[in-house]
XYZ file of C-alpha atoms in Angstrom:
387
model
C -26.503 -22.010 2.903
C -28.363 -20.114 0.280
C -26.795 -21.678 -2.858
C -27.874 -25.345 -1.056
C -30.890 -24.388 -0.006
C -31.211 -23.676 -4.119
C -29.464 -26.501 -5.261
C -31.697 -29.047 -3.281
C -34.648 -27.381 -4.918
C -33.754 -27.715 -7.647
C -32.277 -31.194 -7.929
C -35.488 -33.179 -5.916
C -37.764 -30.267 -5.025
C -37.210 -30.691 -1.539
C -35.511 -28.724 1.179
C -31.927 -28.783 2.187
C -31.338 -32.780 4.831
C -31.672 -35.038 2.251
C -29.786 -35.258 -0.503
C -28.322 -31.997 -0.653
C -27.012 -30.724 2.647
C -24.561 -28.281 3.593
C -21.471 -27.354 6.837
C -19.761 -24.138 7.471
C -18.519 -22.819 10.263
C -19.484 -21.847 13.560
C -22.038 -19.000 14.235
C -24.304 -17.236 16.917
C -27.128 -19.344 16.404
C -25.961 -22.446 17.037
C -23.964 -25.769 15.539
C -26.731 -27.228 14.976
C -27.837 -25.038 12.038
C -24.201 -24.966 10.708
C -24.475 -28.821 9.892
C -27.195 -30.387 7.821
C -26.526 -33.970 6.043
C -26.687 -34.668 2.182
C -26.355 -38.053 1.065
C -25.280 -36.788 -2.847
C -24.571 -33.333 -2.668
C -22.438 -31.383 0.341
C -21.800 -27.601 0.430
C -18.765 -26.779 2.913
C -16.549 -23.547 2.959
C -12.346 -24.579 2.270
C -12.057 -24.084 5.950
C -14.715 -26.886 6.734
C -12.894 -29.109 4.394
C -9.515 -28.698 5.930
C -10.778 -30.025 8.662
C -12.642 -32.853 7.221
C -9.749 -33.633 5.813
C -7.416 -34.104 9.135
C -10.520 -36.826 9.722
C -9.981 -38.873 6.835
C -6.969 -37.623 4.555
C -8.206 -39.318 1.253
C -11.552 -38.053 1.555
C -12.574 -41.932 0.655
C -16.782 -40.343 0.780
C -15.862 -37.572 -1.777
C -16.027 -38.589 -5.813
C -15.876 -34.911 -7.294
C -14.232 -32.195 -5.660
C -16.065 -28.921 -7.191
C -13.627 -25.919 -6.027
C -15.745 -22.625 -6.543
C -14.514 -19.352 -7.127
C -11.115 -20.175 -7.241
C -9.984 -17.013 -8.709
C -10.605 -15.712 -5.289
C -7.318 -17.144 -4.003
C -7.600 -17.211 -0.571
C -5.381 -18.546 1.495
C -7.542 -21.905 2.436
C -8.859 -22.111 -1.157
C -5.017 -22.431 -1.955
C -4.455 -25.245 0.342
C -8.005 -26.903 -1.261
C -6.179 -27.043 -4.185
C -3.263 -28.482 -2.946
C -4.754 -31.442 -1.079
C -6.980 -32.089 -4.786
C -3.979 -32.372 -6.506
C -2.238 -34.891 -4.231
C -5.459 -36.976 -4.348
C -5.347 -37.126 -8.314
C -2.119 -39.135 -7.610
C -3.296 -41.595 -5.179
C -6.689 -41.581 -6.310
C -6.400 -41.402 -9.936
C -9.078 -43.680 -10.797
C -12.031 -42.755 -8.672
C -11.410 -39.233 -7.930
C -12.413 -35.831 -9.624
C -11.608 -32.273 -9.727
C -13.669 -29.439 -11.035
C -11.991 -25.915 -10.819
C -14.905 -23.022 -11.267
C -14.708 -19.296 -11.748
C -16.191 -16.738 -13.994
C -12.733 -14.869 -14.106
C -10.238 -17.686 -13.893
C -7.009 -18.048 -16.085
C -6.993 -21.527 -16.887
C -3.317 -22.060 -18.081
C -2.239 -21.120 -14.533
C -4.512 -23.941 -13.276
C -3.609 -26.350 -15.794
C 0.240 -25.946 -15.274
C 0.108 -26.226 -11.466
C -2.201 -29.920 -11.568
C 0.332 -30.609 -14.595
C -2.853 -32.983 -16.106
C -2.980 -34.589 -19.542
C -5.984 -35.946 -19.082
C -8.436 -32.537 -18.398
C -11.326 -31.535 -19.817
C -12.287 -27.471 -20.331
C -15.521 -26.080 -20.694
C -16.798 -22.605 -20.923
C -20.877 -21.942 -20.011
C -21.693 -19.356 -21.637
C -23.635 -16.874 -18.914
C -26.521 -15.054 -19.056
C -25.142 -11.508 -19.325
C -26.566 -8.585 -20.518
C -24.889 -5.776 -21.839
C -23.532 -3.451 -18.650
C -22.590 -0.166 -19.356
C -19.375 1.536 -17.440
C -19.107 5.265 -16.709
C -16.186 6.554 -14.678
C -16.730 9.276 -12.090
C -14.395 9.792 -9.759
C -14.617 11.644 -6.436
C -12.451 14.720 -6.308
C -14.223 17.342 -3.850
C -16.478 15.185 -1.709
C -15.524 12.623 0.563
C -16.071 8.750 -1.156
C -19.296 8.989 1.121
C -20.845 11.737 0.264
C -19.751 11.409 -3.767
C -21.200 7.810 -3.299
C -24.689 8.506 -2.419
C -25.102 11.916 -4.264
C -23.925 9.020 -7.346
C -27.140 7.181 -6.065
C -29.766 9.924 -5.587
C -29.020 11.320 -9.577
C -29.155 8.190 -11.269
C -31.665 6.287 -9.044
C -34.531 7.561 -10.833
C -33.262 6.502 -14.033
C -32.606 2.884 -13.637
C -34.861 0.536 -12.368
C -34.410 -2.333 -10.048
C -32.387 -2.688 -7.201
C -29.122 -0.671 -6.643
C -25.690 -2.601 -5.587
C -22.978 -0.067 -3.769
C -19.815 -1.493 -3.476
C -17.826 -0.332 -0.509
C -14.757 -1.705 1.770
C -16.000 -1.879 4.864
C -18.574 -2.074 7.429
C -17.928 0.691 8.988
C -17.892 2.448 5.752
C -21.441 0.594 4.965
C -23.234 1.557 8.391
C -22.237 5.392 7.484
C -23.259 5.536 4.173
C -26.710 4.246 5.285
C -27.135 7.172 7.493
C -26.319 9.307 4.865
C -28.281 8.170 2.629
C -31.510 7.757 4.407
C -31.566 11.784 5.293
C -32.229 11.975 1.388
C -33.474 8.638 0.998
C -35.923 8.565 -2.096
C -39.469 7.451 -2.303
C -40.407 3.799 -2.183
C -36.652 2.930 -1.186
C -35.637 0.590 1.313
C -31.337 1.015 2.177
C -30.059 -2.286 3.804
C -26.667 -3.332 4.324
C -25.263 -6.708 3.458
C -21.750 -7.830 5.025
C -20.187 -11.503 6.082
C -20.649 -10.652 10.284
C -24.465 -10.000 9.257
C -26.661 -13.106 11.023
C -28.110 -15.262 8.226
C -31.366 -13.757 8.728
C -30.139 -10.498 8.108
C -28.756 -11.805 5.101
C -31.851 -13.040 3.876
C -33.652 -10.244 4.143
C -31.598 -9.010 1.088
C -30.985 -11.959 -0.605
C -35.482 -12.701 -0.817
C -36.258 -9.568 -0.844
C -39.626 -8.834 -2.873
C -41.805 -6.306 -1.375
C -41.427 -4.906 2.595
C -44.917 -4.435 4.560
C -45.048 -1.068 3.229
C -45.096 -2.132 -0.349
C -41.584 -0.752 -0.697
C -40.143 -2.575 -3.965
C -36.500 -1.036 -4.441
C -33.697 -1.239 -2.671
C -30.274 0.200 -2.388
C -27.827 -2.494 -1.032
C -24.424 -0.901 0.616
C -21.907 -4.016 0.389
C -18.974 -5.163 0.299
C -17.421 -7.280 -1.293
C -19.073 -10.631 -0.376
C -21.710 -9.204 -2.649
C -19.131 -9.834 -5.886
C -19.312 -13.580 -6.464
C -20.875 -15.225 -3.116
C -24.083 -14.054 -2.740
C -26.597 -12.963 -5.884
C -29.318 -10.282 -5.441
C -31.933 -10.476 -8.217
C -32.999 -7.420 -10.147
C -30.020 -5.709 -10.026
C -29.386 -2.775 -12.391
C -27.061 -0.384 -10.921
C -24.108 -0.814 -9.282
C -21.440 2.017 -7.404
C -18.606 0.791 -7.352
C -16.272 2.491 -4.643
C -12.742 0.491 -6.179
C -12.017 -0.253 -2.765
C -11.874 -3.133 -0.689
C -10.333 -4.322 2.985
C -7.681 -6.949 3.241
C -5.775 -8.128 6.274
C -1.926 -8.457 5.569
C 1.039 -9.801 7.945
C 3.332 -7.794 9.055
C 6.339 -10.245 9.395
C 8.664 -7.961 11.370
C 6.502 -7.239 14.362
C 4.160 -10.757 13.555
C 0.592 -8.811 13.632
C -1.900 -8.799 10.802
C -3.322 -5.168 10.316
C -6.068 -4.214 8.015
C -5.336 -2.703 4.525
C -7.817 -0.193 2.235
C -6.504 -1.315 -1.331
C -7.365 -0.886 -4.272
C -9.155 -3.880 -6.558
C -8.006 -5.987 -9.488
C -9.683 -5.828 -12.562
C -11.173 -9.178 -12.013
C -12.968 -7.851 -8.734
C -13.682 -4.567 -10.972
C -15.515 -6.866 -13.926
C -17.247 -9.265 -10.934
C -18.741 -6.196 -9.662
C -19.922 -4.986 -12.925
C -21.409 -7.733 -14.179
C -23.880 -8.086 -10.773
C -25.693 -5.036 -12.764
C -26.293 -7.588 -15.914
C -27.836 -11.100 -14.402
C -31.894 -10.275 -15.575
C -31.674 -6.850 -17.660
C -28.963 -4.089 -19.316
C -27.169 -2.543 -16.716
C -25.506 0.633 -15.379
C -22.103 0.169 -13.490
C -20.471 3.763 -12.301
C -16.808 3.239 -10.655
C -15.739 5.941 -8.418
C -12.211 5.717 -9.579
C -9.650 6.213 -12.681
C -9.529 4.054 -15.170
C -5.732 4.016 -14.777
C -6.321 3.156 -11.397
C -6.921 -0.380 -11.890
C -3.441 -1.496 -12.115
C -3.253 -5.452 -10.972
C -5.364 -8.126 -13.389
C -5.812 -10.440 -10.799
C -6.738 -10.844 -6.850
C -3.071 -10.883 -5.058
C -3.206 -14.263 -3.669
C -4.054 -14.748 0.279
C -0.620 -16.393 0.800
C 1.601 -14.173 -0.544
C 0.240 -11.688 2.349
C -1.364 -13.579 5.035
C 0.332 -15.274 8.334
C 1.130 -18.955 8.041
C 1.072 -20.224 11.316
C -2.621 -21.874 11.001
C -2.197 -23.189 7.598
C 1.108 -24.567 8.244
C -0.280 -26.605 11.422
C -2.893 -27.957 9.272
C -0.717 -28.986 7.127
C 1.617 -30.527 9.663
C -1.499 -32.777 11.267
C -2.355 -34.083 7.999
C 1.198 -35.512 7.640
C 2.376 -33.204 5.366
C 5.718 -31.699 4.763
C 4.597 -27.628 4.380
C 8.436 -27.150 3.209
C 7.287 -29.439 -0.088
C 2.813 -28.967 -0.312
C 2.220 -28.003 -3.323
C 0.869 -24.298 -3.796
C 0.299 -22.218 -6.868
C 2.014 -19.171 -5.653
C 4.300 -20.447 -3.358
C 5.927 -18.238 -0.548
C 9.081 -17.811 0.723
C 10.878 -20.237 2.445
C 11.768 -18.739 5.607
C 8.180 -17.701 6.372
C 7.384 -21.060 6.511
C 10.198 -21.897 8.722
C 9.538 -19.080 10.986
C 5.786 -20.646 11.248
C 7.503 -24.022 11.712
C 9.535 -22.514 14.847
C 6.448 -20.444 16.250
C 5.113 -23.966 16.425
C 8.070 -25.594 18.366
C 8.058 -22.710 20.630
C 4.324 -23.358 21.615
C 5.013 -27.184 21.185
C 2.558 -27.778 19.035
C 5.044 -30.137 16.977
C 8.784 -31.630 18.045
C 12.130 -30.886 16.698
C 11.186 -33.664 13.887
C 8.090 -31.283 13.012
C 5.968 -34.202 14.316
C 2.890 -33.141 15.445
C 2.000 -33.022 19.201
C -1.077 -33.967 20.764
C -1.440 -30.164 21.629
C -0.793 -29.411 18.273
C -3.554 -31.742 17.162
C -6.244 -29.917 19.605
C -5.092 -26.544 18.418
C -5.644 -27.504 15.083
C -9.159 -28.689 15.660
C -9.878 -25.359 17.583
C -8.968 -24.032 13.924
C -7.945 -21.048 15.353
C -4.567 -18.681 14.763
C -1.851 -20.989 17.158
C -1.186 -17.844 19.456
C -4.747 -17.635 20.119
C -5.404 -21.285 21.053
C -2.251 -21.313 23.401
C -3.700 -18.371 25.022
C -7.376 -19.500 25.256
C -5.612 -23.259 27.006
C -3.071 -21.241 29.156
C -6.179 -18.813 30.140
C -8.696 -22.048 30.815
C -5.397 -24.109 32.635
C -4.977 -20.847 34.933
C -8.851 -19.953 35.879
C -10.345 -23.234 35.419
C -11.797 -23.693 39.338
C -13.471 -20.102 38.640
C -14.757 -20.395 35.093
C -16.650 -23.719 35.983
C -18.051 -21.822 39.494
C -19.155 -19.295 36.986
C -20.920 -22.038 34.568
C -22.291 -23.538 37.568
């Protein structure tokens, strides 16, 4: 919403409704704020698209595709990419593909669209110079090694302060910690993906609080590494650590990992220090510690039931979609059968139409058969209750 709001500001000097509009997903405050027209120009997360998609399945609206941050790899971002490359073959003529990232390895790309015809350009940013200095924690807790970090160098930088750490949880305690020995004309805020938008916001255009306060200290994670930009930032703590959900195929539950970054997260987060001035990034880790070059793609760990559904309604064969990293072969047949058993498709892997409403509910399969089964069962006292 932010980067539209920006873009349409910049590309008629009006707001966001007319040419440049914008749809993500659902939220607490309403569809109607989640979906705002644009005749030219149309923001929309990978899961938004998806489901556009299942609408019209050559996108016959869309001229250029612009896939952001694709370095990211997540698991719908993956599928994005696999849906642009079938429509450079049947719309080679009128249809465009733009892959972004500040981080990206291009030959990867390039091999996986297999294109002759491909332009690459590099934009040269505007980076200053961002110094690194390793300090591990040894003694203290991450915590406590985190903010005492802070309150020694905040005095010697100026501008805001970015701290990089892998949870909310994490965040919320920090922020408590912090504030005992918070320093003068300081404001600590957190800044997380379940914040509201105008919780957001009040990071994001920050300039001075009613008490003239003109610094802050932002505890983040890592949404704060490529999708949203504070201004003015000079210092950045970076904990090394970041939250990931993985599948656990045996016993078919996702559960919640603390892992350590890639490099390319490690260099994102470094360079928020260097958007407007020379910067100070201080990693709470080993050097040695930073072991993987690139993000471990969503796919390789995540549960396939959702994506293989979607798939399946848009009249694809998952066995043969094209994927960049592609994963094994008897996780996607174990989807395909979790989706016979809730017959969502039929023994020719034709889709169902109860497999076509769980895919517009968009949610995990399991979870849509139990929120029908649970509305089939109690449907006399749920619409007492509503009336």
């Amino acid at each position: 919403m932010s980067l539209a709001r920006r873009v349409a500001e910049e590309y008629d000097g009006i707001s966001v409704g007319k040419s440049v509009g914008y749809r993500v997903g659902q939220s607490s405050v309403g569809r109607e704020r989640n979906r705002v027209p644009g005749t030219d120009i149309l923001f929309m997360t990978d899961a938004i698209f998806i489901q556009e998609s299942q609408d019209d399945d050559q996108l016959g609206n869309v001229r250029v595709l612009i896939i952001d941050e694709a370095h990211e790899r997540s698991l719908n971002t993956d599928i994005v990419l696999g849906i642009a490359k079938l429509l450079l073959i049947t719309r080679s003529t009128d249809f465009y593909v733009v892959i972004a990232s500040a981080t990206i390895d291009p030959a990867k790309f390039l091999k996986f669209f297999q294109r002759t015809n491909f332009v690459s350009l590099t934009v040269p940013g505007r980076i200053y110079d961002v110094s690194v200095e390793y300090n591990p924690f040894t003694d203290k807790s991450l915590l406590q090694h985190a903010v005492s970090t802070i309150q020694n160098l905040y005095d010697k930088h100026q501008g805001h302060t970015l701290v990089f750490l892998p949870g909310q949880r994490e965040i919320k305690d920090a922020i408590q910690l912090f504030n005992q020995r918070i320093p003068d004309n300081c404001v600590a805020l957190p800044l997380y993906s379940a914040l509201s938008l105008e919780e957001q916001d009040r990071v994001l255009q920050f300039d001075e609080d009613s008490n003239g306060v003109r610094r802050m200290v932002v505890f983040c994670t890592n949404i704060a590494e490529t999708s949203l930009t504070i201004k003015d930032t000079c210092l950045v703590i970076d904990s090394g650590l970041v939250k990931q959900p993985r599948f656990d195929h045996e016993n078919r539950l996702t559960v919640i990992e603390t892992v350590q970054i890639s490099r390319s997260s490690a260099d994102q987060r470094k360079g928020r220090a260097g958007r407007t001035a020379q910067g100070h990034c201080v990693r709470l880790y080993d050097e040695n510690d930073l072991t993987r070059p690139d993000i471990e793609p969503e796919i390789l760990r995540a549960s396939l039931d959702r994506a293989v559904l979607q798939l399946v309604y848009l009249e694809l064969n998952p066995q043969e979609f094209p994927l960049i990293d592609q994963p094994e072969q008897t996780v996607i047949e174990t989807s395909l059968e979790l989706l016979k058993d809730l017959s969502c498709i039929d023994d020719d892997q034709i889709i169902t139409k109860q497999g076509k409403l769980f895919a517009k509910l968009g949610l995990d399969p399991r979870y849509s058969a139990f929120l029908i089964d649970t509305y089939l069962e109690h449907a006399e006292i749920l619409e007492l209750y509503w009336d």
